[in-house]
XYZ file of C-alpha atoms in Angstrom:
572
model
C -27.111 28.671 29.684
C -30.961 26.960 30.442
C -30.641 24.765 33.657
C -30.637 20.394 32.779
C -34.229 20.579 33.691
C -34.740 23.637 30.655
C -32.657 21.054 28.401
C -35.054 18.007 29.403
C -38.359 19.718 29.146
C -36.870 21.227 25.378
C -35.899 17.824 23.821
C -38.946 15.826 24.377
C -40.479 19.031 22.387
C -38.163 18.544 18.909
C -38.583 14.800 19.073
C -42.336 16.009 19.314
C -41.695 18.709 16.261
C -39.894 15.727 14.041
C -42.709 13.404 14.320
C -45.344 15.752 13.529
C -43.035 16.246 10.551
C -42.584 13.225 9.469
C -46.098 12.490 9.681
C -46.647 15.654 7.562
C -44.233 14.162 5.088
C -45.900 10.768 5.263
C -49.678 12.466 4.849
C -48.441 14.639 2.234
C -46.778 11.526 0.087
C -50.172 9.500 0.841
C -52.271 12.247 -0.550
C -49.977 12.589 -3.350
C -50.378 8.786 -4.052
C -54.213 9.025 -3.743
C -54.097 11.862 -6.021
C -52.023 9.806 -8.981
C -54.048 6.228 -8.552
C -57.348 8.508 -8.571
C -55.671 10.122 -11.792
C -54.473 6.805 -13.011
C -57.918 5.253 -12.342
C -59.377 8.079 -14.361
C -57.048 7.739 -17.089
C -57.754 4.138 -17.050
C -61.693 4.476 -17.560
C -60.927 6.865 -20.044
C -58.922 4.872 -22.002
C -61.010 2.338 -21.607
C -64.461 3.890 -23.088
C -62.866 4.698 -26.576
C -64.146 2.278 -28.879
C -62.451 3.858 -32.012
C -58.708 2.726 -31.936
C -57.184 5.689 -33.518
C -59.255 8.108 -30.850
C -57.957 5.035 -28.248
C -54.234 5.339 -29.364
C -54.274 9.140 -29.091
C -56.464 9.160 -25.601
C -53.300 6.399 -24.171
C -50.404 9.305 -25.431
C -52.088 12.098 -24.115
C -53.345 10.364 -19.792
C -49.642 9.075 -20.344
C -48.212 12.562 -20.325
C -50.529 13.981 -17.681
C -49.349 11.077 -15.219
C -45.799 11.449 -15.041
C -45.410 15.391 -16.106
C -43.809 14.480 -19.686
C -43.206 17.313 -21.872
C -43.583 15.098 -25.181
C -45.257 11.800 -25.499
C -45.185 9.077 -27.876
C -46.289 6.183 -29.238
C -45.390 3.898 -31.855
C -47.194 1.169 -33.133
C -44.993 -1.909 -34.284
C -45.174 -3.123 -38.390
C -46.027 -6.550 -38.878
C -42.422 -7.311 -40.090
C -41.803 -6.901 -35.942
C -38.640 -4.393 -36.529
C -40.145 -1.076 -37.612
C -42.866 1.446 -36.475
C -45.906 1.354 -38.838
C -47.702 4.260 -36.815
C -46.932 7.094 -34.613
C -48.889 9.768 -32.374
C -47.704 12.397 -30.657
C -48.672 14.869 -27.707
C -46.638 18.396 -27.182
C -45.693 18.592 -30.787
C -47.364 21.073 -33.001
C -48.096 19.852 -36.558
C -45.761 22.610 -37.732
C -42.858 20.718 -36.070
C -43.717 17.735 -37.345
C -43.801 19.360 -40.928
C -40.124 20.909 -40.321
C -38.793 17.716 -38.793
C -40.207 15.213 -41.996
C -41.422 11.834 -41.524
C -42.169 10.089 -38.516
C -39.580 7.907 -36.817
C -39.329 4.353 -38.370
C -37.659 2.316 -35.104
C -34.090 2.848 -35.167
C -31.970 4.256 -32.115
C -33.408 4.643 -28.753
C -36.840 3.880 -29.963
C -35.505 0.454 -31.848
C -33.596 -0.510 -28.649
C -37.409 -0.589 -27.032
C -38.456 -2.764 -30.109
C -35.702 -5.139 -30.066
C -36.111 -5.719 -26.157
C -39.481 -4.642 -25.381
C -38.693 -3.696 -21.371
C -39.422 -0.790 -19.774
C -36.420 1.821 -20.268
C -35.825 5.083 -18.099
C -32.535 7.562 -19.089
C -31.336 10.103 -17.280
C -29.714 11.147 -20.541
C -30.868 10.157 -24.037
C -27.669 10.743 -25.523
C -25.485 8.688 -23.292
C -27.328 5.761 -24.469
C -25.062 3.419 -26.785
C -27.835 2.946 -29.509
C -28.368 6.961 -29.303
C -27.438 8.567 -32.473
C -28.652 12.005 -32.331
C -31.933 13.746 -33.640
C -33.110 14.820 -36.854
C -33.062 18.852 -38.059
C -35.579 21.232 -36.070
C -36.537 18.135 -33.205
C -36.752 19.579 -29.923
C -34.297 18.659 -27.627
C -35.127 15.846 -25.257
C -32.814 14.687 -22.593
C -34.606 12.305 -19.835
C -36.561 9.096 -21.254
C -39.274 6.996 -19.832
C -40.406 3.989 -22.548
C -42.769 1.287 -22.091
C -44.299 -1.681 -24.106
C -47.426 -2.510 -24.710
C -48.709 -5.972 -25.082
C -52.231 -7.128 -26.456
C -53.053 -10.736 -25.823
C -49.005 -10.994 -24.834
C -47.880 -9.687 -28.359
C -46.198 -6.966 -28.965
C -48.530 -4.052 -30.607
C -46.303 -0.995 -29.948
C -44.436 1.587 -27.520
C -44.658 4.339 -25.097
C -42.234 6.738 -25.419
C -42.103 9.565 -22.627
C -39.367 12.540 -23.191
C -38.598 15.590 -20.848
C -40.281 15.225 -17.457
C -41.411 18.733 -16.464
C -39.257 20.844 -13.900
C -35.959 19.258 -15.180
C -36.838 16.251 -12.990
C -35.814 12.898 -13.623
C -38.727 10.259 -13.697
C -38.518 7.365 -11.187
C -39.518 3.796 -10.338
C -43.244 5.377 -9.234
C -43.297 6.788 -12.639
C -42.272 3.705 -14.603
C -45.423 1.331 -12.194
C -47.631 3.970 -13.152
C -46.984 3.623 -16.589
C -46.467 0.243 -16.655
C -50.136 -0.033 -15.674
C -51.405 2.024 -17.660
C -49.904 -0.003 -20.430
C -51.552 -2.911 -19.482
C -54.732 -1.097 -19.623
C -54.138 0.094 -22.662
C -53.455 -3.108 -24.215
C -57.316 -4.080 -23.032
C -58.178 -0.803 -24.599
C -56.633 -1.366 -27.902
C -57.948 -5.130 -27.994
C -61.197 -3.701 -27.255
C -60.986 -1.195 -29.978
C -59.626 -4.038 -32.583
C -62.345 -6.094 -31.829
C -65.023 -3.876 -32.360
C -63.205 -2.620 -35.291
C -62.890 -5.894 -36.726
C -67.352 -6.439 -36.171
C -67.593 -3.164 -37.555
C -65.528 -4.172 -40.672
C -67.203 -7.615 -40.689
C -70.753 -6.138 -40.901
C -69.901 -3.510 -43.777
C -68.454 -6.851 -45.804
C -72.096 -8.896 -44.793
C -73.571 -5.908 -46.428
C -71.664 -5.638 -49.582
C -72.315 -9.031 -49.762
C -76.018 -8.540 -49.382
C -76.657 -6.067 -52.160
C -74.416 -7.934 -54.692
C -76.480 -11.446 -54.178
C -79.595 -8.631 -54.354
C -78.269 -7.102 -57.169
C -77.712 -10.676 -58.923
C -80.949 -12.261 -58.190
C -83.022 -9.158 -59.766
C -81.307 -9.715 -62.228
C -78.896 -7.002 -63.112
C -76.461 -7.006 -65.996
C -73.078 -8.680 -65.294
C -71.305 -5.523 -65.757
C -73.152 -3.502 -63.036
C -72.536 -6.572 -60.826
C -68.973 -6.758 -61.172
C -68.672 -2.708 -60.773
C -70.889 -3.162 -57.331
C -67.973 -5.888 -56.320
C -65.154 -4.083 -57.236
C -66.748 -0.418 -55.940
C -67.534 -2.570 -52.107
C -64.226 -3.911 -51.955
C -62.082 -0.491 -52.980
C -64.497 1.355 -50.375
C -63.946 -1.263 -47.535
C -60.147 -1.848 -47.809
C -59.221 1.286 -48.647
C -57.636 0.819 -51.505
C -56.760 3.554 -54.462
C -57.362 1.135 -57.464
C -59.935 -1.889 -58.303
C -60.026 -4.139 -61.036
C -61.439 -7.208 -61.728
C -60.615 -10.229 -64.173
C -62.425 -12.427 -65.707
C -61.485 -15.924 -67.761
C -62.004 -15.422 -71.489
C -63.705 -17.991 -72.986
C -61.545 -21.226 -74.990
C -58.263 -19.093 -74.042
C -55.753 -19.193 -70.694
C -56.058 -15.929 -71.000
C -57.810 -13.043 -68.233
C -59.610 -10.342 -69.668
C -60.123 -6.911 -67.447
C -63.474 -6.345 -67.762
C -63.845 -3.941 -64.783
C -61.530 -1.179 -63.351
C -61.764 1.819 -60.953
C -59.237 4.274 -59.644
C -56.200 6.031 -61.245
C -55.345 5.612 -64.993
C -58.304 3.143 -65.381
C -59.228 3.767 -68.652
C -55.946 2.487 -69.960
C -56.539 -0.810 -68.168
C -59.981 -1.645 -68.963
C -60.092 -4.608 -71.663
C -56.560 -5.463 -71.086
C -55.851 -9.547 -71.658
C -53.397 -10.847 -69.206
C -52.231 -14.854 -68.870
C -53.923 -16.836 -66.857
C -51.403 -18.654 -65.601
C -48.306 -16.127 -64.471
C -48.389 -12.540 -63.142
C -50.386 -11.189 -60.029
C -53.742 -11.811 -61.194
C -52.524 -14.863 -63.201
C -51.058 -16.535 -60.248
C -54.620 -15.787 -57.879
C -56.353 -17.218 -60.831
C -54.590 -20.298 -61.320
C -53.734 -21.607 -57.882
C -57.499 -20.517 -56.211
C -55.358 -18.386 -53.505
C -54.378 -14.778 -52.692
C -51.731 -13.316 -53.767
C -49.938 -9.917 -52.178
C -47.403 -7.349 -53.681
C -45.760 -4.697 -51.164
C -45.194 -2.448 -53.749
C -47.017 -3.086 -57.071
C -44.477 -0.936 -58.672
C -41.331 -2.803 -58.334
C -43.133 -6.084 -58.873
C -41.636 -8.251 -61.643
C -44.928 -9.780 -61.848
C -46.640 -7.063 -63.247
C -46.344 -6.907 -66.959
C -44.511 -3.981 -68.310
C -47.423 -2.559 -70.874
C -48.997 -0.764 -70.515
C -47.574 2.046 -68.150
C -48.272 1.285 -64.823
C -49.545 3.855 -63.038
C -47.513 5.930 -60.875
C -48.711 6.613 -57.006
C -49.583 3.118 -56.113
C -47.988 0.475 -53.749
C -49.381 -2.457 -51.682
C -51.848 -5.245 -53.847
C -53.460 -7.628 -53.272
C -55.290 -10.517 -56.298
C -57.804 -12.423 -54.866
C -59.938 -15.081 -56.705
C -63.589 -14.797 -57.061
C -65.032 -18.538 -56.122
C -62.662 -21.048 -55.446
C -60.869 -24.454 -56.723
C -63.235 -26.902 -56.344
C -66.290 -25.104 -57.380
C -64.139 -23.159 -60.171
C -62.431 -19.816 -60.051
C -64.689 -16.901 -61.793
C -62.400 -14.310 -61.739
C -59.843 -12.427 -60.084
C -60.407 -9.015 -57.707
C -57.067 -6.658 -57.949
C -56.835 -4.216 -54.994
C -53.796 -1.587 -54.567
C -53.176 0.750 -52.125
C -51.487 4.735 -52.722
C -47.734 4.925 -52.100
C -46.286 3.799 -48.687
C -49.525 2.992 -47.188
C -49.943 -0.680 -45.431
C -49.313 -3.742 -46.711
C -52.388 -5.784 -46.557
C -52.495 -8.342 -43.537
C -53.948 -11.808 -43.177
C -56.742 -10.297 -41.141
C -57.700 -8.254 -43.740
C -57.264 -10.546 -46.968
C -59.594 -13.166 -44.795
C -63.005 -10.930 -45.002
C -62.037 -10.371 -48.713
C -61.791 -13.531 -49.454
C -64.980 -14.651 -48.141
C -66.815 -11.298 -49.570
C -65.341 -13.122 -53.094
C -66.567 -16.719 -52.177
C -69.951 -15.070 -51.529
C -69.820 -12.889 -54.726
C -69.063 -16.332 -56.487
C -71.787 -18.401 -55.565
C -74.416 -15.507 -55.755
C -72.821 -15.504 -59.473
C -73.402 -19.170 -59.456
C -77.231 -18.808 -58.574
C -77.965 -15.937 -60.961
C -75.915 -18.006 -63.889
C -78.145 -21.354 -63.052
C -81.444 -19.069 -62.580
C -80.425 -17.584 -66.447
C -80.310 -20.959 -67.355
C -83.587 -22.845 -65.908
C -85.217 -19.742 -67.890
C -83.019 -20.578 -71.017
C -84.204 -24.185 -70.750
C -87.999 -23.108 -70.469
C -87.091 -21.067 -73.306
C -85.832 -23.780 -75.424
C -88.606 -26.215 -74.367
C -91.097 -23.777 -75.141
C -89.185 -23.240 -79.217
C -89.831 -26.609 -79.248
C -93.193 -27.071 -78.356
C -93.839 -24.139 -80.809
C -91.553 -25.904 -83.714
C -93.659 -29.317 -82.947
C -97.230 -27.627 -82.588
C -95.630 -25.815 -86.176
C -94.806 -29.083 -88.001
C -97.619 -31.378 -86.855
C -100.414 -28.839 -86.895
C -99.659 -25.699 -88.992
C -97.962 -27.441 -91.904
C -100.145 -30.877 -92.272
C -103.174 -28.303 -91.981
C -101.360 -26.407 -95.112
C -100.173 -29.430 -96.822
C -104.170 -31.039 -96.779
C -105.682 -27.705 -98.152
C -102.441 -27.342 -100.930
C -104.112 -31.259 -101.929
C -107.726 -30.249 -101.708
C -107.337 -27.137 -104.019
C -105.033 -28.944 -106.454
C -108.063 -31.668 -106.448
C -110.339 -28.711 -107.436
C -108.595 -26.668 -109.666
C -109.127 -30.230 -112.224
C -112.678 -29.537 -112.088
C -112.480 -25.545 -112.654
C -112.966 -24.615 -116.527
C -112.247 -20.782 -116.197
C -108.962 -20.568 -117.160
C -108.421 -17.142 -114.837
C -109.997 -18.883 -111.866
C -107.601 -22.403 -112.394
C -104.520 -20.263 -112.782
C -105.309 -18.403 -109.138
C -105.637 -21.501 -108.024
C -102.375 -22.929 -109.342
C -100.764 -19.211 -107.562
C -102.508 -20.266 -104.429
C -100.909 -23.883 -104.572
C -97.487 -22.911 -105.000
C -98.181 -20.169 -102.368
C -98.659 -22.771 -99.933
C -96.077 -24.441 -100.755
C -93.725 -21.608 -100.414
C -95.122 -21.048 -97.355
C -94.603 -24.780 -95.995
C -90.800 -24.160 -96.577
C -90.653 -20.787 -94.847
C -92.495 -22.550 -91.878
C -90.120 -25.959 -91.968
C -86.816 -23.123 -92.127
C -88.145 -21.262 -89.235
C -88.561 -24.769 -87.473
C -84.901 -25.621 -88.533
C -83.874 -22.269 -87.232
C -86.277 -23.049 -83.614
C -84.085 -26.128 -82.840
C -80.843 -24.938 -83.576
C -78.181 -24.433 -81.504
C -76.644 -20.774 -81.523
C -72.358 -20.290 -81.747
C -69.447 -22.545 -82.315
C -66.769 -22.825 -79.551
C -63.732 -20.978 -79.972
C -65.445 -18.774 -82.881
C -65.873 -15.487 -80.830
C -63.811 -12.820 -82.092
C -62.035 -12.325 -78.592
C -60.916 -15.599 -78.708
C -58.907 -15.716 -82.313
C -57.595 -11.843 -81.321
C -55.700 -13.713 -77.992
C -55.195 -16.580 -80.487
C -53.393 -14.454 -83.605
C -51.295 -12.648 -80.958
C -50.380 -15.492 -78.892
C -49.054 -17.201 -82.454
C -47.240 -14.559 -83.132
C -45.487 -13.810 -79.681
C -42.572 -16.623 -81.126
C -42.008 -14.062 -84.047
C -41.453 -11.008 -82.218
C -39.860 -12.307 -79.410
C -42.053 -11.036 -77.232
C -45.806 -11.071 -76.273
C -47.802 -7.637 -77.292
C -50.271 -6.094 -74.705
C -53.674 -7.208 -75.813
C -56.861 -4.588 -75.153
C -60.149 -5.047 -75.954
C -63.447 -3.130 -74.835
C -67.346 -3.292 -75.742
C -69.132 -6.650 -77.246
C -66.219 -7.796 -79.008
C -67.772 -11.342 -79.923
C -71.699 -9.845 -79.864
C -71.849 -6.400 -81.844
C -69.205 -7.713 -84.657
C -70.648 -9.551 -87.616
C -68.325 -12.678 -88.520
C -67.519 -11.090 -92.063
C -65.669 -7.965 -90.862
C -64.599 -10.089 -87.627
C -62.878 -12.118 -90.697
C -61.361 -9.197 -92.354
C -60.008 -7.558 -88.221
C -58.232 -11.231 -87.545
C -56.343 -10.427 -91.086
C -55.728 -6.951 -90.746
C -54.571 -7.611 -86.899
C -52.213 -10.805 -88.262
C -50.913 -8.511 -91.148
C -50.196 -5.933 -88.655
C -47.878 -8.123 -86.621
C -46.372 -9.687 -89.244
C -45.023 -6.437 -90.628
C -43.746 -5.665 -86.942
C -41.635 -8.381 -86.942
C -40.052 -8.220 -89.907
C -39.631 -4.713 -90.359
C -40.231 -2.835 -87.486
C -37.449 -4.084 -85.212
C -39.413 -3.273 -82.336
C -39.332 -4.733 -78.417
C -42.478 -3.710 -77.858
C -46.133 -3.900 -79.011
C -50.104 -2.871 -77.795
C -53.084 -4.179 -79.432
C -55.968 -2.098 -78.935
C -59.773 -3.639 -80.391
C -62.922 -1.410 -79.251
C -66.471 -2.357 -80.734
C -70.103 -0.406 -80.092
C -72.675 -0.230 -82.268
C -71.559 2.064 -84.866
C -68.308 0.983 -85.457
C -65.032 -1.597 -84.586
C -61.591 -0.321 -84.181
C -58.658 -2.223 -84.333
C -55.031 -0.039 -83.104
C -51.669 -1.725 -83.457
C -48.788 0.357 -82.090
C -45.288 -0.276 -81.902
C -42.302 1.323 -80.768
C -39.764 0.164 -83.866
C -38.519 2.459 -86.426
C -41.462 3.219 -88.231
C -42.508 3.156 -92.132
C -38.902 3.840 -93.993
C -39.893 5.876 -97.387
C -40.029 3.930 -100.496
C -40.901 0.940 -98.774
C -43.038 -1.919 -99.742
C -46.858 -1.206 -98.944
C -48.510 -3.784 -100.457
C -50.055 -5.220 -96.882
C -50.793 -1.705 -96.053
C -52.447 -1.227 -99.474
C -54.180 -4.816 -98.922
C -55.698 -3.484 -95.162
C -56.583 0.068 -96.914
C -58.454 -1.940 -99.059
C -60.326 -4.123 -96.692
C -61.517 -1.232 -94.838
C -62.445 0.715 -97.900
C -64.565 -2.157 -98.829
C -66.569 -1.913 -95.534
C -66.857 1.279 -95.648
C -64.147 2.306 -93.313
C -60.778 3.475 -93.369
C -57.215 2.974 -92.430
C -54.975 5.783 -90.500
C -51.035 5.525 -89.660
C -49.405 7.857 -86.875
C -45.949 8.132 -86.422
C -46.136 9.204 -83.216
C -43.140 11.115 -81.973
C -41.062 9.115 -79.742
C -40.973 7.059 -82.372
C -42.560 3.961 -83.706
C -45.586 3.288 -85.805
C -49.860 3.200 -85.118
C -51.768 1.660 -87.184
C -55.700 2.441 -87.011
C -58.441 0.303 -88.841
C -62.327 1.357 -88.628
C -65.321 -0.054 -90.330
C -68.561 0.614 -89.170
C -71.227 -2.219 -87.894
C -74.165 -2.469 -89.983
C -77.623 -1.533 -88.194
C -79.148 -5.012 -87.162
């Protein structure tokens, strides 16, 4: 045994030892706290440079993981409903995994608990949680749990969700400030991102804009105008389908002059009421109107087909109430994308206003020049009847003066010729004068307008209201005597549908170019029994023979009956 003095001169040496290791400890946990602010600082200014948010959301996921060791990292950005995830990105997951597991998480369990009380939340054990309900097929299993919310401008935009802190460690109160803050940071990311998303977004819809009031004042057809709008807005929004509406004239009725995406040949020409259905609705009250899924909508009509692998719409008028609504702008989203939000229908809605009153200038520039024109028939039709026809009237007197003094009887009778000549010629001149100040078309005489009109009568008789389609220059390329002889052909048609065919549903098909006009009637009744009367039939056979055309009936094979009528238009 060491003498006391050994003893005393040995303790004051471990009290020594303890300090220096405790101050080891203490330098050791400061560097260690230098080292994760100077990480968290960097993953701060990294988070902070990304001005694209989906490269922003995926930057936050992947400095989360690296500052508190997570295995898998997470985050989920909140719907607007508030209760689900819209989005998700992930870090430590291959893509194969994701393909085994299926569909990304929607907000229920552990990850809804974060939604419904948006807190930070740290498990030691995921499944000991009460709103825990286990994992889907070929996840990976995750035991410890780190979440955190992030707010932008103190709402809610989504979750971080940590899993599986590395060396079977449990993460801690350091972990959950560090993340906290780099949450908050994020949120300033994210808002960053949004807003320079949202100038972005606002300059490509100042440019559309731009080349359609371009495009109007150099005076491009109206058809190549509306294509530009609906092209523009289907780029911007990201939508799968366009189409755009516009008012027939002296009907209620909307006539799809314009579509582009899937199955849009079938829905070019189509008539639709003006005052019920999507684009109905948008038309009527001057406001947009949304669908979340197009194809459970009862406001879409049921013919034709509606084409499959489309969801969200949106109808939005072009112009608005109190200058008068132009049309109507259809835009639908592919299967289980995103609704569309207020902050995107807003931009739209303006790019329409815009489209309107460029529309508005072109249609008053067309008709200053349509006034100069008529002034200038006029001066022509005056400068014809004052000058032109006194001038012929005085020389018709003078040579019927001197054909009393001419003896030759050849000679007098030219000179009779030449008299009546003159005066043939005064009449051509006054009917080409008549013809100068005339007024052009009778409202509510265009062919589109008594098609709607003959189908709309009839809706009463087959208790229901056929699908109307019509394509080309229906009221323009058609001659009024065979645009006689479609509006009795199409009225025979549906008259022999409701009282024979005992059909629920009809589509009324009229195409017109410059060769010929087609009129289709199809029905899905119980076709043309044998032995039955024909005399209508016989009657439209007839009316098409007489033009020159003919008449064809299908019997297609899911039953029913189509009726096709053709005549060709006359060469001007």
């Amino acid at each position: 045994m060491g003498s006391p003095e050994e003893a005393h001169v040995r303790l004051p040496q471990l009290r020594l030892d303890e300090l220096l290791e405790e101050l080891q400890a203490r330098l050791d946990a400061a560097r260690g706290t230098r080292d994760r602010v100077h990480s968290l600082l960097e993953a701060v200014l990294s988070v902070g440079r990304e001005l694209d948010l989906e490269q922003a959301l995926h930057s936050i996921v992947e400095a989360a993981a690296v500052l508190v060791d997570a295995e898998y990292a997470a985050l989920g950005v909140i719907g607007p409903d508030g209760r689900r995830l819209s989005g998700f990105h992930t870090v430590g997951i291959a893509e194969e995994q994701i393909a085994e597991i299926g569909h990304y998480p929607e907000g229920h369990g552990i990850l809804g608990e974060l939604i419904r009380h948006p807190e930070p939340l740290r498990l030691a054990k995921i499944s000991e949680h009460p709103a825990s309900y286990g994992f889907p097929p070929n996840h990976p299993p995750m035991n410890t749990f780190l979440g955190v919310p992030i707010r932008v401008r103190d709402q809610i935009f989504g979750n971080l969700y940590l899993t599986e802190k590395r060396g079977g460690a449990q993460f801690d109160e350091e972990d959950v400030a560090v993340t906290s803050t780099l949450a908050v940071a994020a949120g300033v990311a994210i808002d960053n991102a949004r807003l320079y998303e949202e100038s972005r977004l606002r300059e490509r819809w100042l440019r559309a804009t731009a080349e359609i009031t371009h495009s109007l004042m150099s005076g491009a057809e109206r058809g190549e105008v509306l294509g530009l709008i609906a092209d523009r807005a289907r780029e911007i929004t990201g939508a799968a389908l366009a189409m755009v509406a516009m008012p027939m004239e002296d009907t209620d009725s909307l006539s799809v002059e314009l579509a582009i995406g899937p199955a849009a040949q079938s829905l070019r020409g189509l008539v639709l009421p003006g005052d019920s259905g999507l684009l109905g609705e948008a038309f009527s009250t001057a406001a947009p109107v949304t669908s979340p899924d197009i194809s459970h909508d009862e406001r879409i009509s049921a013919g034709p087909p509606r084409p499959t692998g489309l969801g969200p719409a949106v109808a939005v008028p072009v112009g608005t109430g109190e200058g008068g609504v132009r049309g109507v702008v259809l835009l639908v989203r592919g299967t289980g994308e995103t609704v569309f939000t207020g902050k995107e229908i807003e931009p739209l809605q303006g790019f329409a206003a815009q489209a309107a009153v460029a529309m508005e200038l072109a249609e008053r520039r067309q008709d200053a020049a349509e006034v100069a024109v008529l002034k200038d028939r006029d001066r022509i039709a005056r400068d014809l009847h004052d000058l032109a026809i006194q001038r012929l009237f005085a020389t018709g007197m003078t040579l019927q003066s001197a054909g009393r003094f001419i003896e030759h009887p050849e000679a007098s009778e030219r000179v009779v010729r030449a008299v009546d000549d003159l005066d043939e010629t005064i009449k051509i001149i006054r009917s080409t004068i008549f013809g100068l100040r005339s007024r052009d078309g009778v409202a509510g005489a265009g062919l589109r307008a008594r098609v709607v009109r003959i189908v709309g009568e009839a809706a009463p008789v087959l208790g229901f209201a056929p699908s109307v389609r019509m394509e080309g220059l229906v009221d323009t390329q058609v001659p009024r005597e065979i645009a006689d002889h479609v509006v009795a052909v199409l009225s025979e048609a549906l008259t022999n549908i409701a009282r024979h065919a005992h059909a629920d549903r009809a589509d009324v098909a009229l195409t017109a170019d410059s060769r010929q006009v087609r009129l289709t009637v199809g029905d899905n009744g119980v076709g043309i029994p044998e032995g039955g009367r024909r005399s209508g039939l016989r009657n439209m056979a007839e009316r098409a023979r007489h033009l020159g055309g003919e008449l064809e009936l299908i019997s297609p094979e899911g039953g029913g009956t189509t009726l096709v009528w053709w005549v060709p238009v006359p060469a001007e």
